[in-house]
Amino acid sequence: MTKKLFIKTYGCQMNVYDSKRMADVLKPHGYTLSETPDEANLVVLNTCHIREKAAEKVYSEIGRLRQIKDAKAEGGEDMYIAVAGCVAQAEGPEMMRRAPAIDLVLGPQTYHRLPDMLKSAEEQRRSGRRSSRVLDTEFPVETKFDHLPQDSDYEGPAAFLTVQEGCDKFCTFCVVPYTRGAEYSRPVQDIIDEAKLLIQKGVLEITLLGQNVNAYHGDLENGKTASLGELIKRLADLDGLERIRYTTSHPRDMDAELIAAHRDIPECMPYLHLPVQSGSDKILDAMNRKHTAERYFEIIDELRTGRPDIALSSDFIVGFPGETDEDFEATMELVRRVNYAQAYSFKYSPRPGTPASVLETQVEEHVKSERLTALQALLGEQQIAFNKTSVGKTMDVLLERIGKEEGQLVGRSPYLQAVHVDVTNTVQDHSTDNIASNMMNKLAKVEIVEAGPRSLKGVLAEQ
Ligand code: 5AD
Ligand code: SF4
């Protein structure tokens, strides 16, 4: 019997990858994906704990789901609710107490256990127990990557591939070392095998994922380990793989081999998300970032020497405890000096259990808001300016989906900009649909004709 699975994903790309893998492990058990929770037999909330209100959002979603679950129960139909991901890891037992509608709780390391956990919950329900509650801690700990199905339903030309998980850096604001655990790198051969599978399915671009992806040090057959730069080199050698990206990196782990990969390997895209968080050395130290602003500038200079067109992105936190106007100005100065293509910025949010959350020098909310507004205005200007430099250029765009307008396809530039491509200019016989479907999932040469704050517009160039 086929059953329906609905997965709602919060947070980072690693959760997107994990959600896909959860669908993979459930597929042999008869589950197919549904677009809404209404007809689902199993709903998975894959949660994120990085900033405030994440847990609250999950509780209100569960409130909505409970109504669907109760209505189904009245009609004699079963529905199970699973909470997965980082909130589950951090607050699992507490969540079960607070929200009785939850059936299953599983952290990011145990999603391959979903079928067993589900079976156990079903047995409990069938035996007439009032609740059917299963926690992943009831199952043995093992490496989830060793338990993935060999097949997956990939769609589109771009895919994520998790190569590394966890973090040992312990930035004082961050929950990741507690929710995702210690750093772990998958062996090189496993990654190559998964990449080959993706390429067979038509994938042209792979984004390597890890909380600290450039700390990657995966085992090789000869007993040595490979760095991320080495891994990228090996992946670039695979026939059919056109583009390689990776995220998220830490300045401390930006080694010479990786910087050289940007210079020497054409498949390594000219785009780097390298969070700096702050431009003040005092704050960087209090954050336990283990680098200075000057070291960050050096890395950027080295990258730009090898690959002058590299587009840079970062994360910023404003209002970290103890941040003065002067510290904040140092962040603004860093942004002016680096000149970003795009960036994410956040108000500091005290996370329970992290060292910074108990500091007495918390910054007032209105100050955080003012600083965020100023920073985002500057970053926004830089993003538009960067996009404008694209106008008139011809670049390779990986066409990933059909656009809203007729004869329009949407893809990504090498610099990760979204590009809306009008394909009608090349059509003589008005069969735009044909052209569009022929171009989909491919790399096309596109001339950029217009730049907006968040995306570009282009037309097909001579191929
Ligand atoms: N408050 C605000 N932002 C945070 N981030 C991580 N933890 C916090 C926090 N407690 C941001 C950092 C990180 C990004 C993923 O989320 O900028 O790089
Ligand atoms: Fe969190 Fe810092 Fe690790 Fe990034 S490097 S995951 S911010 S602790």
CSV table of C-alpha atoms and ligand atoms in Angstrom, one decimal:
chain,number,residue,atom,x,y,z
A,1,MET,CA,0.0,0.0,0.0
A,2,THR,CA,1.3,3.4,-0.8
A,3,LYS,CA,1.5,5.9,2.0
A,4,LYS,CA,1.9,9.6,1.9
A,5,LEU,CA,4.8,11.5,3.5
A,6,PHE,CA,5.0,15.2,4.1
A,7,ILE,CA,8.2,16.8,5.1
A,8,LYS,CA,8.6,20.4,6.2
A,9,THR,CA,12.2,21.6,6.3
A,10,TYR,CA,13.4,24.5,8.4
A,11,GLY,CA,16.9,26.1,8.4
A,12,CYS,CA,20.0,25.3,6.5
A,13,GLN,CA,20.9,23.3,3.4
A,14,MET,CA,22.0,20.4,5.5
A,15,ASN,CA,18.4,20.0,6.6
A,16,VAL,CA,17.3,20.1,3.0
A,17,TYR,CA,19.8,17.2,2.2
A,18,ASP,CA,18.6,15.3,5.3
A,19,SER,CA,15.0,15.7,4.3
A,20,LYS,CA,15.7,14.2,0.9
A,21,ARG,CA,17.5,11.3,2.6
A,22,MET,CA,14.6,10.7,5.0
A,23,ALA,CA,12.3,10.5,1.9
A,24,ASP,CA,14.8,8.0,0.4
A,25,VAL,CA,14.9,5.7,3.5
A,26,LEU,CA,11.1,5.7,3.6
A,27,LYS,CA,10.5,5.0,-0.1
A,28,PRO,CA,11.1,1.2,0.1
A,29,HIS,CA,8.5,1.2,2.9
A,30,GLY,CA,5.8,2.5,0.5
A,31,TYR,CA,6.0,6.2,1.2
A,32,THR,CA,5.7,8.8,-1.5
A,33,LEU,CA,5.9,12.5,-1.0
A,34,SER,CA,2.9,14.6,-0.7
A,35,GLU,CA,2.6,18.4,-1.2
A,36,THR,CA,0.5,19.1,1.9
A,37,PRO,CA,0.1,17.5,5.3
A,38,ASP,CA,-3.6,16.9,4.8
A,39,GLU,CA,-3.4,13.6,3.1
A,40,ALA,CA,-0.2,12.5,4.8
A,41,ASN,CA,0.2,9.4,6.9
A,42,LEU,CA,3.5,10.6,8.3
A,43,VAL,CA,4.5,14.2,8.8
A,44,VAL,CA,8.2,15.0,9.5
A,45,LEU,CA,9.2,18.5,10.8
A,46,ASN,CA,12.9,18.8,10.1
A,47,THR,CA,13.8,21.6,12.5
A,48,CYS,CA,16.5,24.2,13.1
A,49,HIS,CA,17.7,25.5,16.4
A,50,ILE,CA,20.2,28.2,15.3
A,51,ARG,CA,18.2,31.3,16.2
A,52,GLU,CA,15.3,32.3,18.4
A,53,LYS,CA,11.7,31.3,17.9
A,54,ALA,CA,12.6,28.1,16.0
A,55,ALA,CA,11.2,25.9,18.7
A,56,GLU,CA,8.1,28.1,19.1
A,57,LYS,CA,7.5,27.8,15.3
A,58,VAL,CA,7.6,24.1,15.6
A,59,TYR,CA,5.1,24.0,18.5
A,60,SER,CA,2.6,26.1,16.6
A,61,GLU,CA,3.0,23.9,13.5
A,62,ILE,CA,2.3,20.9,15.7
A,63,GLY,CA,-0.8,22.6,17.0
A,64,ARG,CA,-2.1,22.9,13.4
A,65,LEU,CA,-1.1,19.3,12.6
A,66,ARG,CA,-2.8,18.0,15.7
A,67,GLN,CA,-6.1,19.1,14.3
A,68,ILE,CA,-5.5,17.2,11.1
A,69,LYS,CA,-4.4,14.2,13.1
A,70,ASP,CA,-7.4,14.2,15.4
A,71,ALA,CA,-9.8,14.6,12.4
A,72,LYS,CA,-8.2,11.6,10.7
A,73,ALA,CA,-8.3,9.6,13.9
A,74,GLU,CA,-12.1,10.1,14.0
A,75,GLY,CA,-12.4,8.8,10.5
A,76,GLY,CA,-10.3,5.7,11.6
A,77,GLU,CA,-7.2,6.9,9.8
A,78,ASP,CA,-3.7,6.9,11.2
A,79,MET,CA,-1.3,9.8,11.1
A,80,TYR,CA,2.1,10.0,12.8
A,81,ILE,CA,4.0,13.2,13.6
A,82,ALA,CA,7.8,13.1,13.7
A,83,VAL,CA,10.1,15.9,14.9
A,84,ALA,CA,13.6,15.6,13.5
A,85,GLY,CA,16.6,17.9,13.3
A,86,CYS,CA,18.3,20.2,15.7
A,87,VAL,CA,15.4,21.2,17.9
A,88,ALA,CA,14.6,17.5,18.4
A,89,GLN,CA,18.2,16.9,19.3
A,90,ALA,CA,18.3,19.8,21.8
A,91,GLU,CA,14.9,19.5,23.4
A,92,GLY,CA,13.5,16.1,22.4
A,93,PRO,CA,12.2,14.7,25.7
A,94,GLU,CA,10.9,18.2,26.7
A,95,MET,CA,9.0,18.5,23.4
A,96,MET,CA,7.4,15.1,23.9
A,97,ARG,CA,6.1,16.2,27.3
A,98,ARG,CA,4.9,19.5,26.0
A,99,ALA,CA,3.3,18.3,22.8
A,100,PRO,CA,1.5,15.0,23.2
A,101,ALA,CA,0.7,14.9,19.5
A,102,ILE,CA,4.3,14.1,18.7
A,103,ASP,CA,4.9,10.4,18.0
A,104,LEU,CA,8.6,10.3,17.1
A,105,VAL,CA,11.6,12.4,18.0
A,106,LEU,CA,14.9,12.0,16.1
A,107,GLY,CA,18.1,14.0,15.9
A,108,PRO,CA,20.1,14.7,12.8
A,109,GLN,CA,22.3,11.6,13.2
A,110,THR,CA,19.5,9.0,13.3
A,111,TYR,CA,17.2,9.6,10.4
A,112,HIS,CA,18.1,6.2,8.8
A,113,ARG,CA,16.2,4.8,11.9
A,114,LEU,CA,12.9,6.3,10.8
A,115,PRO,CA,11.4,3.0,9.4
A,116,ASP,CA,12.2,1.1,12.6
A,117,MET,CA,10.9,3.9,14.8
A,118,LEU,CA,7.8,4.1,12.8
A,119,LYS,CA,7.2,0.4,13.0
A,120,SER,CA,7.6,0.5,16.8
A,121,ALA,CA,5.1,3.4,17.0
A,122,GLU,CA,2.6,1.5,14.8
A,123,GLU,CA,2.9,-1.6,17.0
A,124,GLN,CA,2.3,0.5,20.1
A,125,ARG,CA,-0.8,2.0,18.6
A,126,ARG,CA,-2.1,-1.3,17.3
A,127,SER,CA,-1.6,-2.9,20.8
A,128,GLY,CA,-4.1,-0.3,22.0
A,129,ARG,CA,-1.7,1.8,24.0
A,130,ARG,CA,-2.9,5.4,24.3
A,131,SER,CA,0.3,6.9,23.2
A,132,SER,CA,2.8,5.7,20.6
A,133,ARG,CA,5.9,7.6,21.4
A,134,VAL,CA,9.3,6.7,20.2
A,135,LEU,CA,12.6,8.5,20.9
A,136,ASP,CA,15.7,7.8,18.7
A,137,THR,CA,17.8,7.4,21.9
A,138,GLU,CA,16.1,4.0,22.3
A,139,PHE,CA,18.1,2.9,19.2
A,140,PRO,CA,21.8,2.2,19.0
A,141,VAL,CA,24.1,5.0,17.8
A,142,GLU,CA,25.8,4.4,14.4
A,143,THR,CA,26.8,6.4,11.4
A,144,LYS,CA,23.8,7.3,9.3
A,145,PHE,CA,25.8,7.6,6.1
A,146,ASP,CA,26.5,3.8,6.2
A,147,HIS,CA,22.7,3.2,6.1
A,148,LEU,CA,21.6,5.2,3.1
A,149,PRO,CA,19.7,3.6,0.3
A,150,GLN,CA,21.7,3.5,-3.0
A,151,ASP,CA,18.9,5.2,-5.0
A,152,SER,CA,17.4,8.5,-4.8
A,153,ASP,CA,14.8,10.6,-6.7
A,154,TYR,CA,16.9,13.5,-7.9
A,155,GLU,CA,15.3,16.1,-9.9
A,156,GLY,CA,17.1,19.0,-11.6
A,157,PRO,CA,20.7,19.6,-12.5
A,158,ALA,CA,21.9,20.8,-9.1
A,159,ALA,CA,22.2,18.7,-5.9
A,160,PHE,CA,23.5,18.9,-2.4
A,161,LEU,CA,26.0,16.3,-1.1
A,162,THR,CA,26.8,16.3,2.6
A,163,VAL,CA,30.5,15.5,3.1
A,164,GLN,CA,31.1,16.7,6.7
A,165,GLU,CA,29.0,17.2,9.8
A,166,GLY,CA,29.3,18.7,13.2
A,167,CYS,CA,31.6,21.3,14.6
A,168,ASP,CA,34.4,21.5,17.2
A,169,LYS,CA,34.9,25.2,17.0
A,170,PHE,CA,32.5,26.2,19.8
A,171,CYS,CA,31.9,29.8,18.8
A,172,THR,CA,30.4,31.2,22.0
A,173,PHE,CA,27.0,32.1,20.4
A,174,CYS,CA,26.4,28.9,18.5
A,175,VAL,CA,24.3,25.8,19.3
A,176,VAL,CA,25.7,23.7,16.5
A,177,PRO,CA,28.5,21.9,18.4
A,178,TYR,CA,25.8,20.8,20.8
A,179,THR,CA,23.1,19.8,18.3
A,180,ARG,CA,25.1,18.4,15.5
A,181,GLY,CA,27.9,17.0,17.6
A,182,ALA,CA,31.6,16.6,17.0
A,183,GLU,CA,33.2,17.0,13.6
A,184,TYR,CA,33.0,14.0,11.3
A,185,SER,CA,34.1,13.7,7.6
A,186,ARG,CA,32.8,11.0,5.3
A,187,PRO,CA,35.5,8.9,3.5
A,188,VAL,CA,36.5,10.2,0.0
A,189,GLN,CA,35.3,7.1,-1.8
A,190,ASP,CA,31.8,7.3,-0.4
A,191,ILE,CA,31.5,10.8,-1.6
A,192,ILE,CA,32.9,10.0,-5.1
A,193,ASP,CA,30.3,7.1,-5.3
A,194,GLU,CA,27.5,9.4,-4.3
A,195,ALA,CA,28.7,12.0,-6.8
A,196,LYS,CA,28.8,9.4,-9.6
A,197,LEU,CA,25.2,8.4,-8.8
A,198,LEU,CA,24.1,12.0,-9.0
A,199,ILE,CA,25.9,12.6,-12.3
A,200,GLN,CA,24.2,9.5,-13.7
A,201,LYS,CA,20.9,11.1,-12.8
A,202,GLY,CA,21.8,14.2,-14.8
A,203,VAL,CA,23.3,16.4,-12.1
A,204,LEU,CA,25.8,19.0,-13.4
A,205,GLU,CA,26.4,20.9,-10.2
A,206,ILE,CA,27.1,19.6,-6.7
A,207,THR,CA,27.2,21.7,-3.6
A,208,LEU,CA,29.3,20.0,-0.9
A,209,LEU,CA,27.7,20.6,2.5
A,210,GLY,CA,29.1,20.7,6.0
A,211,GLN,CA,28.7,22.9,9.1
A,212,ASN,CA,32.4,23.4,8.8
A,213,VAL,CA,32.9,22.1,5.3
A,214,ASN,CA,36.4,23.3,4.8
A,215,ALA,CA,37.6,21.5,8.0
A,216,TYR,CA,36.9,18.4,5.9
A,217,HIS,CA,39.5,15.7,6.3
A,218,GLY,CA,38.1,12.4,4.8
A,219,ASP,CA,39.9,9.1,4.8
A,220,LEU,CA,41.6,7.9,1.6
A,221,GLU,CA,42.3,4.2,0.8
A,222,ASN,CA,46.0,4.7,1.6
A,223,GLY,CA,45.5,5.5,5.2
A,224,LYS,CA,46.0,9.2,4.6
A,225,THR,CA,43.3,11.9,4.7
A,226,ALA,CA,42.2,14.4,2.0
A,227,SER,CA,41.5,18.0,2.6
A,228,LEU,CA,38.5,19.8,0.9
A,229,GLY,CA,40.8,21.2,-1.8
A,230,GLU,CA,42.0,17.6,-2.6
A,231,LEU,CA,38.4,16.3,-2.6
A,232,ILE,CA,37.3,19.1,-5.0
A,233,LYS,CA,40.2,18.1,-7.3
A,234,ARG,CA,39.1,14.5,-7.4
A,235,LEU,CA,35.5,15.4,-8.0
A,236,ALA,CA,36.4,17.8,-10.8
A,237,ASP,CA,38.0,14.8,-12.5
A,238,LEU,CA,34.7,13.0,-12.8
A,239,ASP,CA,33.3,13.1,-16.3
A,240,GLY,CA,30.1,15.1,-16.6
A,241,LEU,CA,30.4,17.2,-13.4
A,242,GLU,CA,30.6,20.8,-14.5
A,243,ARG,CA,30.3,22.8,-11.3
A,244,ILE,CA,31.4,22.4,-7.7
A,245,ARG,CA,30.4,24.6,-4.7
A,246,TYR,CA,30.8,24.2,-1.0
A,247,THR,CA,29.3,25.7,2.1
A,248,THR,CA,29.8,26.7,5.0
A,249,SER,CA,33.4,27.5,5.6
A,250,HIS,CA,35.4,28.9,8.5
A,251,PRO,CA,38.2,31.4,8.0
A,252,ARG,CA,40.5,29.3,10.2
A,253,ASP,CA,40.3,26.3,7.8
A,254,MET,CA,40.8,28.3,4.6
A,255,ASP,CA,44.1,26.5,3.7
A,256,ALA,CA,46.4,27.0,0.7
A,257,GLU,CA,45.1,24.0,-1.1
A,258,LEU,CA,41.6,25.2,-1.1
A,259,ILE,CA,42.6,28.7,-2.1
A,260,ALA,CA,44.6,27.1,-5.0
A,261,ALA,CA,41.5,25.1,-6.0
A,262,HIS,CA,39.7,28.4,-6.7
A,263,ARG,CA,42.6,29.5,-8.9
A,264,ASP,CA,43.3,26.2,-10.7
A,265,ILE,CA,40.1,24.2,-11.0
A,266,PRO,CA,37.6,25.6,-13.5
A,267,GLU,CA,34.8,23.5,-12.0
A,268,CYS,CA,35.3,25.2,-8.6
A,269,MET,CA,32.9,28.0,-8.9
A,270,PRO,CA,34.0,31.6,-8.3
A,271,TYR,CA,31.8,32.1,-5.2
A,272,LEU,CA,32.6,31.7,-1.5
A,273,HIS,CA,30.4,32.0,1.5
A,274,LEU,CA,33.0,32.8,4.3
A,275,PRO,CA,31.3,34.0,7.4
A,276,VAL,CA,33.2,36.6,9.4
A,277,GLN,CA,30.5,37.5,11.9
A,278,SER,CA,32.2,40.8,13.1
A,279,GLY,CA,34.9,43.2,12.1
A,280,SER,CA,36.1,43.9,15.6
A,281,ASP,CA,38.9,41.8,17.0
A,282,LYS,CA,37.6,42.3,20.5
A,283,ILE,CA,34.3,40.8,19.5
A,284,LEU,CA,35.9,38.1,17.4
A,285,ASP,CA,37.9,37.0,20.4
A,286,ALA,CA,34.8,37.1,22.7
A,287,MET,CA,33.0,35.0,20.0
A,288,ASN,CA,35.9,32.5,20.1
A,289,ARG,CA,36.3,32.8,16.3
A,290,LYS,CA,40.1,32.2,16.5
A,291,HIS,CA,41.0,34.7,13.8
A,292,THR,CA,41.4,38.5,13.5
A,293,ALA,CA,39.9,40.9,11.0
A,294,GLU,CA,43.4,41.3,9.5
A,295,ARG,CA,43.7,37.5,8.9
A,296,TYR,CA,40.3,37.6,7.2
A,297,PHE,CA,41.5,40.3,4.8
A,298,GLU,CA,44.6,38.3,4.0
A,299,ILE,CA,42.5,35.3,3.0
A,300,ILE,CA,40.3,37.5,0.8
A,301,ASP,CA,43.4,39.0,-0.8
A,302,GLU,CA,44.9,35.6,-1.6
A,303,LEU,CA,41.6,34.4,-3.0
A,304,ARG,CA,41.3,37.4,-5.2
A,305,THR,CA,44.9,37.1,-6.4
A,306,GLY,CA,44.2,33.7,-7.7
A,307,ARG,CA,40.6,34.3,-8.9
A,308,PRO,CA,40.0,38.1,-9.3
A,309,ASP,CA,36.3,37.7,-10.1
A,310,ILE,CA,35.4,35.6,-7.0
A,311,ALA,CA,32.1,36.7,-5.4
A,312,LEU,CA,32.1,36.8,-1.6
A,313,SER,CA,29.4,36.2,0.8
A,314,SER,CA,29.3,36.2,4.6
A,315,ASP,CA,27.2,35.9,7.8
A,316,PHE,CA,27.2,38.8,10.3
A,317,ILE,CA,25.9,39.0,13.9
A,318,VAL,CA,25.2,42.5,15.3
A,319,GLY,CA,24.7,43.2,19.0
A,320,PHE,CA,26.8,40.4,20.4
A,321,PRO,CA,27.3,41.0,24.1
A,322,GLY,CA,29.7,43.8,24.8
A,323,GLU,CA,29.5,45.2,21.2
A,324,THR,CA,30.0,49.0,21.3
A,325,ASP,CA,29.4,51.5,18.6
A,326,GLU,CA,33.1,51.4,17.8
A,327,ASP,CA,33.0,47.6,17.4
A,328,PHE,CA,30.0,47.9,15.2
A,329,GLU,CA,31.8,50.5,13.1
A,330,ALA,CA,34.7,48.1,12.6
A,331,THR,CA,32.2,45.6,11.1
A,332,MET,CA,30.9,48.3,8.7
A,333,GLU,CA,34.5,49.1,7.8
A,334,LEU,CA,35.2,45.5,7.1
A,335,VAL,CA,32.2,45.3,4.8
A,336,ARG,CA,33.3,48.4,2.9
A,337,ARG,CA,36.8,47.0,2.5
A,338,VAL,CA,35.7,43.5,1.4
A,339,ASN,CA,32.8,44.5,-0.8
A,340,TYR,CA,30.3,41.6,-0.7
A,341,ALA,CA,28.3,40.1,-3.5
A,342,GLN,CA,25.6,39.1,-1.0
A,343,ALA,CA,25.4,38.3,2.7
A,344,TYR,CA,23.2,37.3,5.6
A,345,SER,CA,23.0,39.3,8.8
A,346,PHE,CA,21.3,38.6,12.1
A,347,LYS,CA,20.7,40.2,15.5
A,348,TYR,CA,22.5,38.3,18.2
A,349,SER,CA,20.1,35.8,19.8
A,350,PRO,CA,21.0,34.2,23.2
A,351,ARG,CA,20.8,30.5,22.7
A,352,PRO,CA,20.3,28.4,25.9
A,353,GLY,CA,23.4,26.5,26.9
A,354,THR,CA,25.9,28.7,25.0
A,355,PRO,CA,28.5,30.7,26.9
A,356,ALA,CA,27.6,34.1,25.4
A,357,SER,CA,23.9,33.7,26.5
A,358,VAL,CA,24.9,34.2,30.2
A,359,LEU,CA,27.2,37.3,29.6
A,360,GLU,CA,25.9,40.3,31.5
A,361,THR,CA,26.8,42.7,28.7
A,362,GLN,CA,23.8,41.9,26.5
A,363,VAL,CA,23.0,44.7,24.0
A,364,GLU,CA,19.6,46.4,24.1
A,365,GLU,CA,17.1,45.2,21.5
A,366,HIS,CA,16.6,48.7,19.9
A,367,VAL,CA,20.4,49.0,19.5
A,368,LYS,CA,20.6,45.7,17.8
A,369,SER,CA,17.8,46.7,15.4
A,370,GLU,CA,19.4,50.0,14.5
A,371,ARG,CA,22.7,48.3,13.8
A,372,LEU,CA,21.1,45.6,11.7
A,373,THR,CA,19.2,48.2,9.6
A,374,ALA,CA,22.4,50.1,8.9
A,375,LEU,CA,24.4,47.0,8.1
A,376,GLN,CA,21.7,45.6,5.8
A,377,ALA,CA,21.4,48.9,4.0
A,378,LEU,CA,25.2,48.8,3.2
A,379,LEU,CA,25.1,45.1,2.2
A,380,GLY,CA,22.1,45.7,0.1
A,381,GLU,CA,23.9,48.5,-1.8
A,382,GLN,CA,26.9,46.3,-2.4
A,383,GLN,CA,24.7,43.5,-3.7
A,384,ILE,CA,23.0,45.8,-6.2
A,385,ALA,CA,26.3,47.2,-7.3
A,386,PHE,CA,27.7,43.7,-7.8
A,387,ASN,CA,24.6,42.7,-9.8
A,388,LYS,CA,25.0,45.8,-12.0
A,389,THR,CA,28.5,44.8,-12.9
A,390,SER,CA,27.0,41.7,-14.6
A,391,VAL,CA,25.0,43.7,-17.2
A,392,GLY,CA,26.4,43.3,-20.7
A,393,LYS,CA,28.4,40.2,-19.7
A,394,THR,CA,27.8,36.8,-21.1
A,395,MET,CA,27.9,34.0,-18.6
A,396,ASP,CA,27.1,30.3,-18.1
A,397,VAL,CA,23.7,29.8,-16.5
A,398,LEU,CA,22.6,26.5,-15.2
A,399,LEU,CA,18.9,26.4,-16.1
A,400,GLU,CA,17.0,24.8,-13.2
A,401,ARG,CA,13.3,25.6,-13.5
A,402,ILE,CA,10.5,27.1,-15.6
A,403,GLY,CA,9.9,30.8,-14.9
A,404,LYS,CA,6.6,32.5,-14.2
A,405,GLU,CA,6.5,34.3,-17.6
A,406,GLU,CA,6.0,32.5,-20.9
A,407,GLY,CA,9.3,31.4,-22.5
A,408,GLN,CA,11.2,32.1,-19.3
A,409,LEU,CA,13.7,29.8,-17.6
A,410,VAL,CA,15.4,30.4,-14.3
A,411,GLY,CA,18.9,29.4,-13.4
A,412,ARG,CA,22.1,30.3,-11.5
A,413,SER,CA,25.1,32.3,-12.7
A,414,PRO,CA,28.6,31.1,-11.6
A,415,TYR,CA,28.3,33.7,-8.8
A,416,LEU,CA,25.1,32.1,-7.5
A,417,GLN,CA,22.9,34.9,-8.8
A,418,ALA,CA,19.4,33.9,-9.8
A,419,VAL,CA,19.0,34.6,-13.6
A,420,HIS,CA,15.7,34.9,-15.4
A,421,VAL,CA,16.3,33.9,-19.0
A,422,ASP,CA,14.0,34.9,-21.8
A,423,VAL,CA,14.4,32.2,-24.5
A,424,THR,CA,11.9,33.7,-27.0
A,425,ASN,CA,14.6,35.8,-28.7
A,426,THR,CA,16.0,32.7,-30.3
A,427,VAL,CA,12.7,31.3,-31.6
A,428,GLN,CA,11.6,31.7,-35.2
A,429,ASP,CA,8.6,29.4,-35.2
A,430,HIS,CA,7.2,30.6,-31.8
A,431,SER,CA,7.6,27.1,-30.3
A,432,THR,CA,8.9,28.6,-27.1
A,433,ASP,CA,7.8,25.6,-25.0
A,434,ASN,CA,9.9,23.3,-27.1
A,435,ILE,CA,13.0,25.5,-26.8
A,436,ALA,CA,12.4,25.9,-23.1
A,437,SER,CA,12.1,22.2,-22.5
A,438,ASN,CA,15.2,21.5,-24.6
A,439,MET,CA,17.3,24.0,-22.6
A,440,MET,CA,16.1,22.9,-19.2
A,441,ASN,CA,18.6,21.2,-16.8
A,442,LYS,CA,21.5,22.4,-19.0
A,443,LEU,CA,24.2,25.1,-19.0
A,444,ALA,CA,23.5,27.9,-21.4
A,445,LYS,CA,25.4,31.0,-22.4
A,446,VAL,CA,23.3,33.9,-21.4
A,447,GLU,CA,23.8,37.6,-22.0
A,448,ILE,CA,22.7,39.7,-18.9
A,449,VAL,CA,20.5,42.6,-19.9
A,450,GLU,CA,19.2,43.8,-16.6
A,451,ALA,CA,20.1,43.7,-12.9
A,452,GLY,CA,17.8,43.9,-9.9
A,453,PRO,CA,18.6,43.7,-6.2
A,454,ARG,CA,18.1,39.9,-5.9
A,455,SER,CA,18.2,38.6,-9.5
A,456,LEU,CA,19.3,39.2,-13.1
A,457,LYS,CA,17.5,39.1,-16.4
A,458,GLY,CA,19.1,37.8,-19.5
A,459,VAL,CA,18.6,36.4,-23.0
A,460,LEU,CA,20.1,33.4,-24.7
A,461,ALA,CA,23.4,34.2,-26.3
A,462,GLU,CA,25.0,32.4,-29.3
A,463,GLN,CA,25.6,28.9,-27.8
B,1,5AD,N1,22.5,34.6,17.2
B,1,5AD,C1,22.5,35.2,15.9
B,1,5AD,N2,23.0,34.6,14.9
B,1,5AD,C2,23.5,33.4,15.0
B,1,5AD,N3,24.1,32.6,14.1
B,1,5AD,C3,24.4,31.4,14.8
B,1,5AD,N4,24.1,31.5,16.0
B,1,5AD,C4,23.5,32.7,16.2
B,1,5AD,C5,23.0,33.4,17.4
B,1,5AD,N5,23.0,32.8,18.6
B,1,5AD,C6,24.3,32.9,12.7
B,1,5AD,C7,25.8,33.0,12.4
B,1,5AD,C8,26.0,31.8,11.6
B,1,5AD,C9,24.7,31.6,10.9
B,1,5AD,C10,24.4,30.3,10.3
B,1,5AD,O1,23.7,31.9,11.9
B,1,5AD,O2,26.0,34.2,11.7
B,1,5AD,O3,27.1,31.9,10.7
B,2,SF4,FE1,28.7,27.4,15.0
B,2,SF4,FE2,31.1,28.5,15.0
B,2,SF4,FE3,30.8,25.9,14.5
B,2,SF4,FE4,30.0,27.7,12.7
B,2,SF4,S1,32.1,27.4,13.3
B,2,SF4,S2,28.9,25.9,13.3
B,2,SF4,S3,29.2,29.4,14.0
B,2,SF4,S4,30.4,26.9,16.4
